[in-house]
Short mmCIF file of C-alpha atoms in Angstrom, two decimals:
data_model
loop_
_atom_site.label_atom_id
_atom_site.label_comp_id
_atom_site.label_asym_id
_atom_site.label_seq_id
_atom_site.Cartn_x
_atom_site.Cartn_y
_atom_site.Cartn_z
CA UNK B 1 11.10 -13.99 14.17
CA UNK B 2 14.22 -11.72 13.33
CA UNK B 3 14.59 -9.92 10.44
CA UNK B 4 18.24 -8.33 9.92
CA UNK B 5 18.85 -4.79 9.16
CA UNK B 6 21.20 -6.10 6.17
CA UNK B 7 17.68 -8.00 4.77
CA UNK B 8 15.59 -5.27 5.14
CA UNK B 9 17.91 -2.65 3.11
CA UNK B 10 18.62 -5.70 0.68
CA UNK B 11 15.06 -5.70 -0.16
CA UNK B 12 14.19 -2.26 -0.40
CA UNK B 13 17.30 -1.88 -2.09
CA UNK B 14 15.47 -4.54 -4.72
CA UNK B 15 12.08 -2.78 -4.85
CA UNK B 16 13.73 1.01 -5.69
CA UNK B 17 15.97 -1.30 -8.74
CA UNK B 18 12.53 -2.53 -10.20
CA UNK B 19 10.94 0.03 -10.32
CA UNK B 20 13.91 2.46 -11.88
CA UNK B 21 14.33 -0.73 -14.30
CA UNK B 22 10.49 -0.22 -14.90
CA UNK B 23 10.84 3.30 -15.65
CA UNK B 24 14.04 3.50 -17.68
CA UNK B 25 12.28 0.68 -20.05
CA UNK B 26 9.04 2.67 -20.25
CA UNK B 27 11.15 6.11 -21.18
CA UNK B 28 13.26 3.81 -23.95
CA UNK B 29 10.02 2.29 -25.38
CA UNK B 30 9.32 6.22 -25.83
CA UNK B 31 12.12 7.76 -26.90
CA UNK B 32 12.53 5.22 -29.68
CA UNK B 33 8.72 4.51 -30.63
CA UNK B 34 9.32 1.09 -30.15
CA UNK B 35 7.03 -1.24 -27.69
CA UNK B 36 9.89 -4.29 -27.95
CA UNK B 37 13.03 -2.93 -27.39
CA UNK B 38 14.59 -7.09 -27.08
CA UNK B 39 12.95 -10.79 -28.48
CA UNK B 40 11.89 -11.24 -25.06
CA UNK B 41 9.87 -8.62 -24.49
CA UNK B 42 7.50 -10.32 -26.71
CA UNK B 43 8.33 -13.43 -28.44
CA UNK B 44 5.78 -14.16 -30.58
CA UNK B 45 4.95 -10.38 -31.58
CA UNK B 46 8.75 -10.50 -32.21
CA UNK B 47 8.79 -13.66 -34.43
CA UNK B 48 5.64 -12.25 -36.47
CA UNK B 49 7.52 -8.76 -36.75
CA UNK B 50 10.45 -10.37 -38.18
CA UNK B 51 8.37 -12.03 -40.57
CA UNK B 52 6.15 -8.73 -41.68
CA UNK B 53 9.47 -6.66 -42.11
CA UNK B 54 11.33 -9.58 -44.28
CA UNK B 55 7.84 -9.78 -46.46
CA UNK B 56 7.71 -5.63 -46.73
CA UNK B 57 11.46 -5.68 -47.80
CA UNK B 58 11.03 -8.15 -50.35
CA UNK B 59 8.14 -6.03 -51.50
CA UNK B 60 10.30 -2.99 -51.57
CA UNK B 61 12.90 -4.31 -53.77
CA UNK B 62 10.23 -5.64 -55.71
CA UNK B 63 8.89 -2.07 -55.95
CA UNK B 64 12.46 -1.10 -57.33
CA UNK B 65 12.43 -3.74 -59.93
CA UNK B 66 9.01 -2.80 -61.38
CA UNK B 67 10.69 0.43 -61.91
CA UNK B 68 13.65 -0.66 -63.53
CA UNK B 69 11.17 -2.66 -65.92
CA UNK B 70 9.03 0.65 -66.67
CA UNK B 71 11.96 2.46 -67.33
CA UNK B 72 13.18 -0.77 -70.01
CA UNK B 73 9.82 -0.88 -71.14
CA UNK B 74 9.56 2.94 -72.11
CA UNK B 75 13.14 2.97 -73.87
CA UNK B 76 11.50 -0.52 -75.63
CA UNK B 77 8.19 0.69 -76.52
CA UNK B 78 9.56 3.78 -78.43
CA UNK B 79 11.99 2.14 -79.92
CA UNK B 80 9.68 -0.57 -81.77
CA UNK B 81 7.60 2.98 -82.27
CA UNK B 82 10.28 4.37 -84.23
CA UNK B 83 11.35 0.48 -85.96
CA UNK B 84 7.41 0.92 -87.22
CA UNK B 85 7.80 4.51 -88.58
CA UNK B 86 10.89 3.22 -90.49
CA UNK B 87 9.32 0.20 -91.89
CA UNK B 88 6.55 2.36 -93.12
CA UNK B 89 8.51 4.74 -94.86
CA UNK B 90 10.12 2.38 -96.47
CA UNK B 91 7.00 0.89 -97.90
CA UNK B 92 5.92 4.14 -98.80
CA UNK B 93 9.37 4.17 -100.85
CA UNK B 94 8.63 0.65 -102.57
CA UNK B 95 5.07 2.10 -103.42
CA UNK B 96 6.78 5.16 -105.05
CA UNK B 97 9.21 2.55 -106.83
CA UNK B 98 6.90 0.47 -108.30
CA UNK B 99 5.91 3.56 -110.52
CA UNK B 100 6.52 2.81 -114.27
CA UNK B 101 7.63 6.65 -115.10
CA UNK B 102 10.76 6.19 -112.54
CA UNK B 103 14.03 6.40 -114.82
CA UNK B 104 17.43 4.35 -113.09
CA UNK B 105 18.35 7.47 -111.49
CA UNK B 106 15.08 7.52 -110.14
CA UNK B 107 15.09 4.02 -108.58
CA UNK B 108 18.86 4.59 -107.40
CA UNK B 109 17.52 7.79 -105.51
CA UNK B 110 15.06 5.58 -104.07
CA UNK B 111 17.76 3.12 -103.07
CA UNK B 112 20.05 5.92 -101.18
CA UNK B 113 16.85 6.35 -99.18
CA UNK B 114 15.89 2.85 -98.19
CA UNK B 115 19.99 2.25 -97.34
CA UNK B 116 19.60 5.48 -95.13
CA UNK B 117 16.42 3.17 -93.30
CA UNK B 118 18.64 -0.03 -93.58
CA UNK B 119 21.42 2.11 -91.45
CA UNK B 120 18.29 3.50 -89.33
CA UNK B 121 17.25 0.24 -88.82
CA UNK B 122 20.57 -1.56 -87.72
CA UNK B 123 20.85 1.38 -85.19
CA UNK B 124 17.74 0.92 -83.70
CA UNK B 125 17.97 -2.86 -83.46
CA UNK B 126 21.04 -1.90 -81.53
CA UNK B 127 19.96 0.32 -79.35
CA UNK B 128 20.45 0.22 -75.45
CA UNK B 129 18.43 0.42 -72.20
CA UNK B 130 19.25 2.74 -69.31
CA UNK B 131 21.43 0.35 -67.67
CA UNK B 132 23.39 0.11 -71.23
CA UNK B 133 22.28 -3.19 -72.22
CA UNK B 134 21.47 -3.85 -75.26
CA UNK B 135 17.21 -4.42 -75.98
CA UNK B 136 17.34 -6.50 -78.64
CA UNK B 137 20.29 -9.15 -77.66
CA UNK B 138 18.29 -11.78 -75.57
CA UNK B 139 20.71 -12.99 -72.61
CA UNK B 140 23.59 -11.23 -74.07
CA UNK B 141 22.90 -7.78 -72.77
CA UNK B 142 26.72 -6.55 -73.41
CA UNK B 143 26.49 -8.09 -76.51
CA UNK B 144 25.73 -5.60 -79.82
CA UNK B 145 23.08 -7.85 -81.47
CA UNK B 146 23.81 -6.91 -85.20
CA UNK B 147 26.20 -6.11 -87.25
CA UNK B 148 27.20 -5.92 -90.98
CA UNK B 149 29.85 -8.08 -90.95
CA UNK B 150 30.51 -7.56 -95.29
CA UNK B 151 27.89 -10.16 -96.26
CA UNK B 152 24.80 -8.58 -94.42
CA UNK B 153 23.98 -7.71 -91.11
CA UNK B 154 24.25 -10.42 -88.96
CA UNK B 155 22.56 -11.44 -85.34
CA UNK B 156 25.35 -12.40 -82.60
CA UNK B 157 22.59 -12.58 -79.34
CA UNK B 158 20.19 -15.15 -78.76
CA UNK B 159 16.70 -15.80 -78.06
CA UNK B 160 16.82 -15.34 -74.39
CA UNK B 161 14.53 -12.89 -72.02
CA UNK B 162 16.24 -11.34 -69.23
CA UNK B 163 13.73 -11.38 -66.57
CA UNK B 164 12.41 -9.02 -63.43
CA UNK B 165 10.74 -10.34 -60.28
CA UNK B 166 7.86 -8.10 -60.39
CA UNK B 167 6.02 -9.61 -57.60
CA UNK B 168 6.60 -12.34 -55.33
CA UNK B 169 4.58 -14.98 -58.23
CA UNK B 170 5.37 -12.81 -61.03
CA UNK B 171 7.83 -11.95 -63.51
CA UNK B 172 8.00 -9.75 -66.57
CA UNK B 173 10.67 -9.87 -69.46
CA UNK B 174 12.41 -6.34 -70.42
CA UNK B 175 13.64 -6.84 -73.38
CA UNK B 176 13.04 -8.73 -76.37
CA UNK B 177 14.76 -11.01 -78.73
CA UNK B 178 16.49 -9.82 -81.76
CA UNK B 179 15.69 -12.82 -83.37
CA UNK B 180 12.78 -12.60 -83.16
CA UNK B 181 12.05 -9.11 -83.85
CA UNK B 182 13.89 -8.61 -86.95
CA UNK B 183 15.05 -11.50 -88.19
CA UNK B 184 12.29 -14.50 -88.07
CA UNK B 185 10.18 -12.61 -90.49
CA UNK B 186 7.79 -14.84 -93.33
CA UNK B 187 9.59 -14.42 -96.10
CA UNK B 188 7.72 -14.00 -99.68
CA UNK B 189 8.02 -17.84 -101.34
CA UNK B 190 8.28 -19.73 -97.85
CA UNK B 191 10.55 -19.81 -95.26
CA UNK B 192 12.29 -16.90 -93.16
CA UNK B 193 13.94 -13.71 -93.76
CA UNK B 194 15.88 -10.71 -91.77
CA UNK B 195 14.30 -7.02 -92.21
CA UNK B 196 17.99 -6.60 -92.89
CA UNK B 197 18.21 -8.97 -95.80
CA UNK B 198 14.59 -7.81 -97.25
CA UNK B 199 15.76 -4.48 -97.50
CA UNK B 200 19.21 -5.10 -98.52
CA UNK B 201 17.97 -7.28 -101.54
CA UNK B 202 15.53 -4.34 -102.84
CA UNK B 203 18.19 -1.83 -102.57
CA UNK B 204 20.02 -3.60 -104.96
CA UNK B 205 17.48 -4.63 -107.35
CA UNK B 206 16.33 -0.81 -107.51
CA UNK B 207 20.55 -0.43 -107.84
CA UNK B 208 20.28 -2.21 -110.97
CA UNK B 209 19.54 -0.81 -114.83
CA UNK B 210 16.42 -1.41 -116.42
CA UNK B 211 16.92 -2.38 -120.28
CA UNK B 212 15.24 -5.35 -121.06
CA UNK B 213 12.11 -6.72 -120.69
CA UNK B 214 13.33 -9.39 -118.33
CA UNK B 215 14.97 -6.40 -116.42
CA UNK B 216 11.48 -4.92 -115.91
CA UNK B 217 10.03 -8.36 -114.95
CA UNK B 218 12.66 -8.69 -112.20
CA UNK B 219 11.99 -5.41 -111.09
CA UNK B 220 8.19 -5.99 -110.23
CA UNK B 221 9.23 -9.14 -108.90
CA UNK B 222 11.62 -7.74 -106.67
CA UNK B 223 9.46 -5.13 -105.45
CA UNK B 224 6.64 -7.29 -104.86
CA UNK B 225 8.26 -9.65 -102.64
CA UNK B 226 9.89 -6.75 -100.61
CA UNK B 227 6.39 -5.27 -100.26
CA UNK B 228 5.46 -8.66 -98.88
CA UNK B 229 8.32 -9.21 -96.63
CA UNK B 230 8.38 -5.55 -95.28
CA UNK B 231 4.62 -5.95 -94.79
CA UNK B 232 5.10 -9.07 -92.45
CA UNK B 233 7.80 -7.34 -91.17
CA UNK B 234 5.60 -4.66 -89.66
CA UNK B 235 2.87 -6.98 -88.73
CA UNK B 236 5.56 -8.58 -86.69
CA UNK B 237 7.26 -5.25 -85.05
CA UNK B 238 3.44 -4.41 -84.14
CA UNK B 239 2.82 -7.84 -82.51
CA UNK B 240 5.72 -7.32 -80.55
CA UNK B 241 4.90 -3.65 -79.54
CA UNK B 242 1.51 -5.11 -78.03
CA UNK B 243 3.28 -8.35 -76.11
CA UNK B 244 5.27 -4.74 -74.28
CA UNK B 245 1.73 -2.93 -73.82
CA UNK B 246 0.18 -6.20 -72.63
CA UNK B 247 3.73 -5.61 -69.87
CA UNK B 248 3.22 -2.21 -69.08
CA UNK B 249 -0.78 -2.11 -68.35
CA UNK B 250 0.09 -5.79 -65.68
CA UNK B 251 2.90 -3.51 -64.37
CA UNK B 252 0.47 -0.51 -63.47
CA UNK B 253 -1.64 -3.22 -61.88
CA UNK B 254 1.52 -4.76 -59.93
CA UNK B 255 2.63 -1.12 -58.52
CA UNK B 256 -1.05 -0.74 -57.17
CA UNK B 257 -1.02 -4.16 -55.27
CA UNK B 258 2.86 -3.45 -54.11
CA UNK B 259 1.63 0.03 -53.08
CA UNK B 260 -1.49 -1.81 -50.79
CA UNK B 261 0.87 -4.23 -49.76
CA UNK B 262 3.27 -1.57 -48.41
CA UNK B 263 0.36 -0.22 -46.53
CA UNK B 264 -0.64 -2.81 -45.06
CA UNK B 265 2.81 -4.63 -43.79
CA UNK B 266 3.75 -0.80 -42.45
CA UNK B 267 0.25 -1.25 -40.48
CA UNK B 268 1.07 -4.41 -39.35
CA UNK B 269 4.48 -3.53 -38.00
CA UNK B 270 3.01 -0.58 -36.40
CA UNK B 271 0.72 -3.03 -34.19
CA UNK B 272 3.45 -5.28 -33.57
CA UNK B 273 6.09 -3.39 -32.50
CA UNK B 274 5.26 0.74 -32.13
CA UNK B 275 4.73 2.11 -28.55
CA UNK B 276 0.92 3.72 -27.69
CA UNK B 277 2.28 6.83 -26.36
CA UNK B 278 -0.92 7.43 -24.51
CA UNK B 279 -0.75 4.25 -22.84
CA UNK B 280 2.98 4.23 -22.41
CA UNK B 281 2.95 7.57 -21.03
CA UNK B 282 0.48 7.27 -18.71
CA UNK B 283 2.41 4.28 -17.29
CA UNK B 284 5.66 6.60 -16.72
CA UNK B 285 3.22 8.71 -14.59
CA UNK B 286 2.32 5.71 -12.50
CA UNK B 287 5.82 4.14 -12.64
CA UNK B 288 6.89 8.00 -11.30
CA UNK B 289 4.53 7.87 -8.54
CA UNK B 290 5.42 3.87 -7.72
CA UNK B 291 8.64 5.32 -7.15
CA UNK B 292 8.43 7.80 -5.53
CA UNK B 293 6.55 5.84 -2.78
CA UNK B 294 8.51 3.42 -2.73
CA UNK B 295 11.64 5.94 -1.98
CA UNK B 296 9.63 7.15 1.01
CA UNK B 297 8.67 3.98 2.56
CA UNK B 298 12.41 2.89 2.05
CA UNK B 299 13.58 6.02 4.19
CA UNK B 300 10.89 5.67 6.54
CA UNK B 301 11.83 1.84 7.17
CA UNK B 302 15.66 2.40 7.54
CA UNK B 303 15.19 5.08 9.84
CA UNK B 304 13.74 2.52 12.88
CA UNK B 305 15.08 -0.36 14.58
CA UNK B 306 13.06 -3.53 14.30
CA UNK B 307 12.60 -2.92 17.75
CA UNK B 308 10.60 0.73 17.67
CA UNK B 309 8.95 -0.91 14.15
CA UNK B 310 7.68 -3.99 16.42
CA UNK B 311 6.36 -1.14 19.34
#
């Protein structure tokens, strides 16, 4: 059997390339941490990688909206905080009203005080979240919810929640309704009525002289049904401020589960696709020595004849 000269270098010529391919791969898979450096180095690890990092990204930007809805849901929460503190003062005011000894200039002093909270009020039902859209507006986030528009402040959003995915089977609303908030209110003798309008109404009836006795009987019932109507007002506000407590204690629970998740999908891609250094480098070692042999033998065969290697 003859074997040509021109076979014999083509295959040691093919031995030295796969091992140097061998090697060069090893010191990539090294140098970049990564055991798959192409789909085919592992197609199924590959596949399942693909999957793990799609599933941790989704979980990242989730991440970024939870935060987005804590920092809604602060800006929200004191806001309604500050809605309750006016309400209350402004019952405190009706209280004080209500006092027989109170002249007209006594009641209209009153009155500056609860338009000061009606002005408060407005402002606060208008106010805006870090992003600049309005809280209190439903879908209409660039839309300023109220406005006095000469016959009472009136409500130009709707009854929409602009929602967040919080999770991948969960979402939270971060903001709230003006509608709801301010303006569906029980209203004293049935029916519904604005903060806006309840105040507005005893502002003008504590506006108004006392002479007669049918003066001082409209008084009392004036002030009576704005002590009812400010008093469901409140109970509303505070209903509300719980439904955004109720938010913010599931969000703490949602940023511990992202935070495992995280954890575990950057464990997963570790096993899937990071290099063992100690097992990668110890194959460089071999795939050195491999090498190197195979280098020698090559020499050694190209330096005899067939003839002297048959001998």
């Amino acid at each position: 059997m003859r074997v040509s000269n021109n076979t014999s270098y083509e295959l040691g010529i093919a031995a030295l390339n796969r091992q140097q391919t061998a090697q060069v791969k090893t010191l990539e898979q090294i140098s970049s941490g990564r055991r798959m450096l192409t789909p085919s180095d592992d197609p199924t690890a590959y596949a399942r990688a693909l999957e793990v990092s799609q599933a941790d990204a989704a979980n990242t930007q989730h991440a970024s909206n939870r935060q987005y809805a804590a920092n809604n849901f602060a800006i929200l929460e004191g806001t309604l905080s500050d809605v309750t503190n006016v309400l209350q003062n402004a019952q405190q005011q009706l209280v004080y009203a209500g006092n027989g000894t109170l002249n007209d200039s006594g009641r209209i002093a009153i009155a500056t005080e609860l338009r000061g909270n009606l002005d408060e009020l407005v402002g606060l039902a208008n106010r805006t979240d870090g992003s600049g859209q309005y809280l209190f507006s439903g879908f209409q986030g660039s839309t300023k919810p109220f406005d006095d528009t000469g016959s009472g402040v009136q409500y130009f959003g709707d009854e929409g929640l602009r929602m967040v995915q919080a999770s991948a089977s969960r979402q939270l609303a971060v903001n709230e309704s003006g509608k709801e908030v301010f303006e569906r209110i029980p209203a004293s003798g049935g029916g519904y009525q604005s903060v806006f309008k309840s105040l507005s109404d005893v502002i003008d009836t504590l506006e108004k002289p006392v002479i007669t006795s049918a003066d001082k009987t409209a008084l009392a019932s004036g002030l009576g049904a704005a002590q009812e109507n400010l008093a469901n007002a409140l109970d509303n506000v505070l209903k509300v401020h719980a439904s955004v407590g109720i938010r913010m204690k599931e969000l703490d629970t949602l940023n511990e589960g992202g935070d495992d998740l995280n954890i575990q999908y950057k464990q997963q891609l570790a096993e899937l696709r990071d290099v063992d250094y100690p097992a990668a480098i110890s194959s460089l070692t071999q795939q050195k020595t491999y090498l190197e042999a195979t280098q020698q033998a090559f020499i050694r065969v190209q330096g005899l004849s067939l003839f002297d290697y048959l001998r």
